[in-house]
Amino acid sequence: MQERKRGIQRLNSVMQLMNGLVIRALLLSALFAGVVLPAAAQDTIEPADEQQVLSLINQERTKAGVPPLTWDERLTAAARKHSQLMIDHDTLSHQLPGEDALLLRLTAQNVRTDHDGENIALNGDVASAHVALMESPKHRANILNPQFNMVGIGVVKTGDLVYVTEDFAHVMPNYSDFEADAAAQQAITDFARSLGLPVPQRKPRTQLTHMACDMAQRDKLDSSQLPHEIPGVTSAVAWTATDLKQLPPGAKKIFSQPITSGYSLGVCFATSASQPGGVYWLLLVTY
């Protein structure tokens, strides 16, 4: 009987405690009813500021006799992401924890480039940020680099500050497989004509395209076995290229004389350990 009474007393104590908590919660709700807490400051992308930076960059390039840069949305997407990451980490850095290196960030945006660079800045406005970048030799060199043809700019404002990222690149044409193959063939045709030679006849051999892609997977140029693997081959050359309009010395040597029995060509765009941004891998044979 005593145990039962003690149990009832404990239960009543618990109920009183719970009622007290509910009453406190209701009082707090009533106390703060209608009170709006200040919202956290929002980070905002500033497109007008980005265009101002582009104008300032191209003004500098014009004064230096360098062709202006073209705005690229893919580069801009990468730049904006980086500016936001710098805000999130409250620091200026070209590579933040867990972030890929610049080339891989651009590749993720489907940018094919063989040369890239990046400027970053933090300031009260973009004009002041630009002045500071131009006063830094390395950043000035990126702004005036004649190798770059495109730029993406990410300006993100947080509070009274702007984080600025400028991603520069020499962007290669984003050829389809068919277009890349045609461009390489045209380079051969143009070279032969420039020497006054007959345009050599191309013989289809899709095997070479697969073999070019295999080279990329192995990350190694190798044409030594082609004369043994393909009947009638008398010479072979392998190379990588970012500009398909330019032939390497080995190919120029081959086409510096009439090719009477024709040639075959394989072209493959691929990434590799040594070419993380991707290049064209090519194989050429003559008969």
Short mmCIF file of C-alpha atoms in Angstrom, two decimals:
data_model
loop_
_atom_site.label_atom_id
_atom_site.label_comp_id
_atom_site.label_asym_id
_atom_site.label_seq_id
_atom_site.Cartn_x
_atom_site.Cartn_y
_atom_site.Cartn_z
CA MET A 1 0.00 0.00 0.00
CA GLN A 2 2.86 2.40 0.91
CA GLU A 3 4.58 1.62 -2.41
CA ARG A 4 1.39 2.51 -4.29
CA LYS A 5 1.10 5.87 -2.48
CA ARG A 6 4.72 6.71 -3.24
CA GLY A 7 4.16 5.85 -6.91
CA ILE A 8 1.14 8.14 -7.09
CA GLN A 9 3.11 10.95 -5.46
CA ARG A 10 5.95 10.60 -8.01
CA LEU A 11 3.43 10.64 -10.87
CA ASN A 12 1.83 13.83 -9.54
CA SER A 13 5.27 15.47 -9.28
CA VAL A 14 6.04 14.60 -12.90
CA MET A 15 2.69 15.97 -14.05
CA GLN A 16 3.27 19.24 -12.17
CA LEU A 17 6.73 19.60 -13.80
CA MET A 18 5.32 18.99 -17.31
CA ASN A 19 2.50 21.51 -16.71
CA GLY A 20 5.07 24.06 -15.64
CA LEU A 21 7.11 23.54 -18.81
CA VAL A 22 4.02 23.93 -21.00
CA ILE A 23 3.06 27.14 -19.19
CA ARG A 24 6.59 28.53 -19.67
CA ALA A 25 6.47 27.68 -23.38
CA LEU A 26 3.13 29.44 -23.76
CA LEU A 27 4.43 32.51 -21.92
CA LEU A 28 7.51 32.67 -24.17
CA SER A 29 5.32 32.33 -27.28
CA ALA A 30 3.15 35.19 -26.08
CA LEU A 31 6.17 37.29 -25.17
CA PHE A 32 7.77 36.98 -28.63
CA ALA A 33 4.53 37.05 -30.65
CA GLY A 34 4.86 39.59 -33.45
CA VAL A 35 8.61 40.03 -32.96
CA VAL A 36 10.52 39.64 -36.28
CA LEU A 37 14.14 38.65 -35.85
CA PRO A 38 16.58 40.33 -38.27
CA ALA A 39 17.36 38.14 -41.28
CA ALA A 40 20.92 37.10 -41.96
CA ALA A 41 22.63 39.13 -44.68
CA GLN A 42 22.21 37.47 -48.09
CA ASP A 43 25.11 36.99 -50.48
CA THR A 44 24.15 38.29 -53.92
CA ILE A 45 25.65 37.86 -57.38
CA GLU A 46 26.23 41.27 -58.99
CA PRO A 47 25.91 40.99 -62.82
CA ALA A 48 26.28 44.76 -63.37
CA ASP A 49 29.54 44.75 -61.40
CA GLU A 50 30.74 41.76 -63.42
CA GLN A 51 30.17 43.66 -66.66
CA GLN A 52 32.00 46.65 -65.21
CA VAL A 53 35.01 44.43 -64.45
CA LEU A 54 34.93 43.07 -68.02
CA SER A 55 34.94 46.61 -69.37
CA LEU A 56 37.86 47.61 -67.13
CA ILE A 57 39.86 44.54 -68.18
CA ASN A 58 39.31 45.18 -71.88
CA GLN A 59 40.20 48.85 -71.49
CA GLU A 60 43.55 47.76 -70.06
CA ARG A 61 44.09 45.27 -72.87
CA THR A 62 43.24 47.85 -75.54
CA LYS A 63 45.74 50.31 -74.05
CA ALA A 64 48.37 47.55 -74.11
CA GLY A 65 47.60 46.60 -77.73
CA VAL A 66 46.15 43.20 -76.72
CA PRO A 67 42.91 41.84 -78.22
CA PRO A 68 39.89 42.15 -75.89
CA LEU A 69 38.52 39.14 -74.04
CA THR A 70 35.15 37.58 -74.82
CA TRP A 71 32.70 36.92 -71.99
CA ASP A 72 32.07 33.20 -71.43
CA GLU A 73 29.11 31.97 -69.37
CA ARG A 74 30.83 28.68 -68.48
CA LEU A 75 33.87 30.46 -67.10
CA THR A 76 31.54 32.85 -65.27
CA ALA A 77 29.70 29.95 -63.63
CA ALA A 78 33.03 28.61 -62.35
CA ALA A 79 34.09 32.08 -61.14
CA ARG A 80 30.82 32.72 -59.30
CA LYS A 81 31.05 29.36 -57.52
CA HIS A 82 34.58 30.17 -56.40
CA SER A 83 33.64 33.62 -55.10
CA GLN A 84 30.81 32.09 -53.07
CA LEU A 85 33.15 29.45 -51.66
CA MET A 86 35.57 32.15 -50.55
CA ILE A 87 32.70 33.86 -48.71
CA ASP A 88 31.63 30.58 -47.13
CA HIS A 89 35.20 29.97 -45.90
CA ASP A 90 35.78 33.64 -45.04
CA THR A 91 39.13 33.68 -46.86
CA LEU A 92 40.87 34.49 -50.15
CA SER A 93 42.37 31.43 -51.83
CA HIS A 94 42.74 29.97 -55.32
CA GLN A 95 41.84 26.52 -54.02
CA LEU A 96 39.67 25.93 -50.99
CA PRO A 97 39.34 22.73 -48.95
CA GLY A 98 37.60 20.05 -50.99
CA GLU A 99 37.72 22.16 -54.17
CA ASP A 100 39.31 21.01 -57.43
CA ALA A 101 42.19 22.87 -59.04
CA LEU A 102 41.22 25.54 -61.57
CA LEU A 103 41.70 23.41 -64.69
CA LEU A 104 39.39 20.69 -63.38
CA ARG A 105 36.81 23.29 -62.33
CA LEU A 106 36.79 24.66 -65.88
CA THR A 107 36.65 21.16 -67.37
CA ALA A 108 33.60 20.47 -65.19
CA GLN A 109 31.94 23.42 -66.94
CA ASN A 110 32.66 21.81 -70.33
CA VAL A 111 35.45 24.28 -71.14
CA ARG A 112 38.23 22.95 -73.35
CA THR A 113 41.35 24.96 -72.63
CA ASP A 114 45.09 24.60 -72.96
CA HIS A 115 45.96 27.67 -70.88
CA ASP A 116 44.20 29.18 -67.87
CA GLY A 117 44.68 31.67 -65.05
CA GLU A 118 42.79 33.20 -62.16
CA ASN A 119 42.66 36.50 -60.25
CA ILE A 120 40.87 36.90 -56.92
CA ALA A 121 40.18 40.04 -54.89
CA LEU A 122 38.24 41.36 -51.90
CA ASN A 123 37.31 45.02 -51.68
CA GLY A 124 34.53 47.52 -51.06
CA ASP A 125 33.76 47.89 -54.79
CA VAL A 126 34.92 46.37 -58.07
CA ALA A 127 36.69 49.50 -59.32
CA SER A 128 38.95 49.48 -56.25
CA ALA A 129 39.47 45.74 -56.64
CA HIS A 130 40.56 46.26 -60.26
CA VAL A 131 43.07 48.95 -59.29
CA ALA A 132 44.57 46.62 -56.68
CA LEU A 133 44.85 43.78 -59.19
CA MET A 134 46.56 45.99 -61.76
CA GLU A 135 49.10 47.03 -59.13
CA SER A 136 50.05 43.37 -58.56
CA PRO A 137 52.50 42.10 -61.24
CA LYS A 138 51.11 38.54 -61.37
CA HIS A 139 47.49 39.66 -61.55
CA ARG A 140 48.31 42.35 -64.10
CA ALA A 141 50.04 39.68 -66.22
CA ASN A 142 46.83 37.63 -66.30
CA ILE A 143 44.74 40.65 -67.30
CA LEU A 144 47.10 41.51 -70.17
CA ASN A 145 48.06 37.98 -71.25
CA PRO A 146 47.63 37.76 -75.06
CA GLN A 147 47.24 33.97 -74.88
CA PHE A 148 43.84 34.27 -73.22
CA ASN A 149 40.79 34.78 -75.44
CA MET A 150 37.92 34.41 -72.98
CA VAL A 151 37.10 35.34 -69.39
CA GLY A 152 34.46 34.61 -66.78
CA ILE A 153 33.88 36.96 -63.85
CA GLY A 154 32.15 36.19 -60.58
CA VAL A 155 31.29 39.09 -58.28
CA VAL A 156 29.42 38.16 -55.11
CA LYS A 157 28.49 40.79 -52.53
CA THR A 158 28.31 40.04 -48.82
CA GLY A 159 27.53 42.94 -46.53
CA ASP A 160 29.64 45.92 -47.60
CA LEU A 161 32.26 43.82 -49.40
CA VAL A 162 32.57 42.23 -52.82
CA TYR A 163 34.48 39.04 -53.57
CA VAL A 164 35.80 39.01 -57.14
CA THR A 165 37.02 36.02 -59.16
CA GLU A 166 38.34 36.43 -62.72
CA ASP A 167 38.83 33.13 -64.57
CA PHE A 168 40.87 33.49 -67.77
CA ALA A 169 41.37 30.84 -70.45
CA HIS A 170 42.46 30.15 -73.97
CA VAL A 171 39.34 28.27 -74.97
CA MET A 172 39.60 25.74 -77.77
CA PRO A 173 36.73 25.15 -80.21
CA ASN A 174 34.26 22.66 -78.79
CA TYR A 175 34.23 20.46 -81.88
CA SER A 176 32.02 17.44 -82.29
CA ASP A 177 33.86 14.24 -83.25
CA PHE A 178 32.88 14.79 -86.89
CA GLU A 179 34.01 18.43 -86.84
CA ALA A 180 37.34 17.57 -85.20
CA ASP A 181 38.04 14.89 -87.81
CA ALA A 182 37.16 17.30 -90.62
CA ALA A 183 39.39 20.03 -89.16
CA ALA A 184 42.40 17.69 -88.99
CA GLN A 185 41.83 16.53 -92.56
CA GLN A 186 41.53 20.15 -93.73
CA ALA A 187 44.89 20.97 -92.11
CA ILE A 188 46.50 18.25 -94.24
CA THR A 189 44.76 19.50 -97.38
CA ASP A 190 45.82 23.11 -96.71
CA PHE A 191 49.43 22.11 -96.06
CA ALA A 192 49.70 20.13 -99.31
CA ARG A 193 48.21 22.99 -101.29
CA SER A 194 50.58 25.48 -99.66
CA LEU A 195 53.47 23.47 -101.15
CA GLY A 196 51.80 23.18 -104.57
CA LEU A 197 51.36 19.41 -104.14
CA PRO A 198 48.32 17.33 -105.09
CA VAL A 199 45.86 16.88 -102.22
CA PRO A 200 46.49 13.35 -100.88
CA GLN A 201 43.62 10.90 -100.90
CA ARG A 202 42.28 9.88 -97.51
CA LYS A 203 41.29 6.26 -96.98
CA PRO A 204 38.71 5.55 -94.26
CA ARG A 205 39.96 3.43 -91.36
CA THR A 206 37.89 3.81 -88.17
CA GLN A 207 40.33 1.53 -86.38
CA LEU A 208 42.70 4.47 -86.06
CA THR A 209 40.18 6.51 -84.08
CA HIS A 210 39.85 3.70 -81.55
CA MET A 211 43.62 3.39 -81.39
CA ALA A 212 43.97 7.14 -80.80
CA CYS A 213 41.54 6.89 -77.88
CA ASP A 214 43.52 3.90 -76.55
CA MET A 215 46.65 6.08 -76.52
CA ALA A 216 44.82 8.56 -74.33
CA GLN A 217 43.78 5.83 -71.92
CA ARG A 218 47.40 4.70 -71.66
CA ASP A 219 48.51 8.35 -71.57
CA LYS A 220 51.26 7.54 -74.05
CA LEU A 221 51.89 8.40 -77.70
CA ASP A 222 52.84 5.30 -79.66
CA SER A 223 52.79 4.69 -83.42
CA SER A 224 55.59 2.12 -83.54
CA GLN A 225 53.34 -0.91 -83.97
CA LEU A 226 51.08 0.50 -86.69
CA PRO A 227 53.14 -0.74 -89.66
CA HIS A 228 52.84 -4.25 -88.22
CA GLU A 229 49.14 -4.05 -87.32
CA ILE A 230 47.77 -2.43 -90.48
CA PRO A 231 48.64 -3.97 -93.86
CA GLY A 232 50.43 -1.75 -96.35
CA VAL A 233 51.45 1.01 -93.90
CA THR A 234 54.80 2.60 -94.79
CA SER A 235 54.96 5.40 -92.20
CA ALA A 236 53.12 6.47 -89.07
CA VAL A 237 53.11 9.39 -86.66
CA ALA A 238 51.23 10.12 -83.42
CA TRP A 239 50.74 13.48 -81.71
CA THR A 240 48.54 15.52 -79.41
CA ALA A 241 47.11 18.90 -80.34
CA THR A 242 45.03 21.73 -78.97
CA ASP A 243 44.82 23.41 -82.37
CA LEU A 244 43.84 20.98 -85.11
CA LYS A 245 44.76 23.49 -87.80
CA GLN A 246 48.45 23.05 -86.98
CA LEU A 247 50.40 19.97 -88.11
CA PRO A 248 53.40 18.72 -86.11
CA PRO A 249 56.86 18.49 -87.74
CA GLY A 250 56.52 14.73 -88.24
CA ALA A 251 53.31 15.10 -90.24
CA LYS A 252 54.69 18.03 -92.23
CA LYS A 253 57.70 15.93 -93.20
CA ILE A 254 55.43 13.17 -94.49
CA PHE A 255 53.27 15.53 -96.56
CA SER A 256 56.21 17.53 -97.92
CA GLN A 257 56.31 15.07 -100.83
CA PRO A 258 53.52 13.62 -102.97
CA ILE A 259 51.53 10.84 -101.25
CA THR A 260 50.51 8.56 -104.10
CA SER A 261 48.93 5.70 -102.14
CA GLY A 262 46.84 7.73 -99.73
CA TYR A 263 46.68 8.12 -95.97
CA SER A 264 44.39 7.37 -93.01
CA LEU A 265 43.76 9.44 -89.91
CA GLY A 266 42.27 8.91 -86.46
CA VAL A 267 41.27 11.74 -84.09
CA CYS A 268 40.10 11.43 -80.48
CA PHE A 269 39.51 14.13 -77.86
CA ALA A 270 40.19 12.74 -74.40
CA THR A 271 41.54 13.53 -70.96
CA SER A 272 44.42 11.69 -69.34
CA ALA A 273 46.61 11.87 -66.26
CA SER A 274 49.02 14.25 -67.99
CA GLN A 275 46.24 16.13 -69.81
CA PRO A 276 43.43 16.56 -67.25
CA GLY A 277 41.81 19.29 -69.32
CA GLY A 278 41.77 17.12 -72.43
CA VAL A 279 43.55 17.36 -75.81
CA TYR A 280 43.18 15.84 -79.24
CA TRP A 281 45.07 12.57 -79.74
CA LEU A 282 45.88 11.83 -83.39
CA LEU A 283 47.25 8.93 -85.40
CA LEU A 284 48.30 9.21 -89.04
CA VAL A 285 49.47 6.47 -91.42
CA THR A 286 50.47 6.52 -95.08
CA TYR A 287 50.53 3.61 -97.51
#
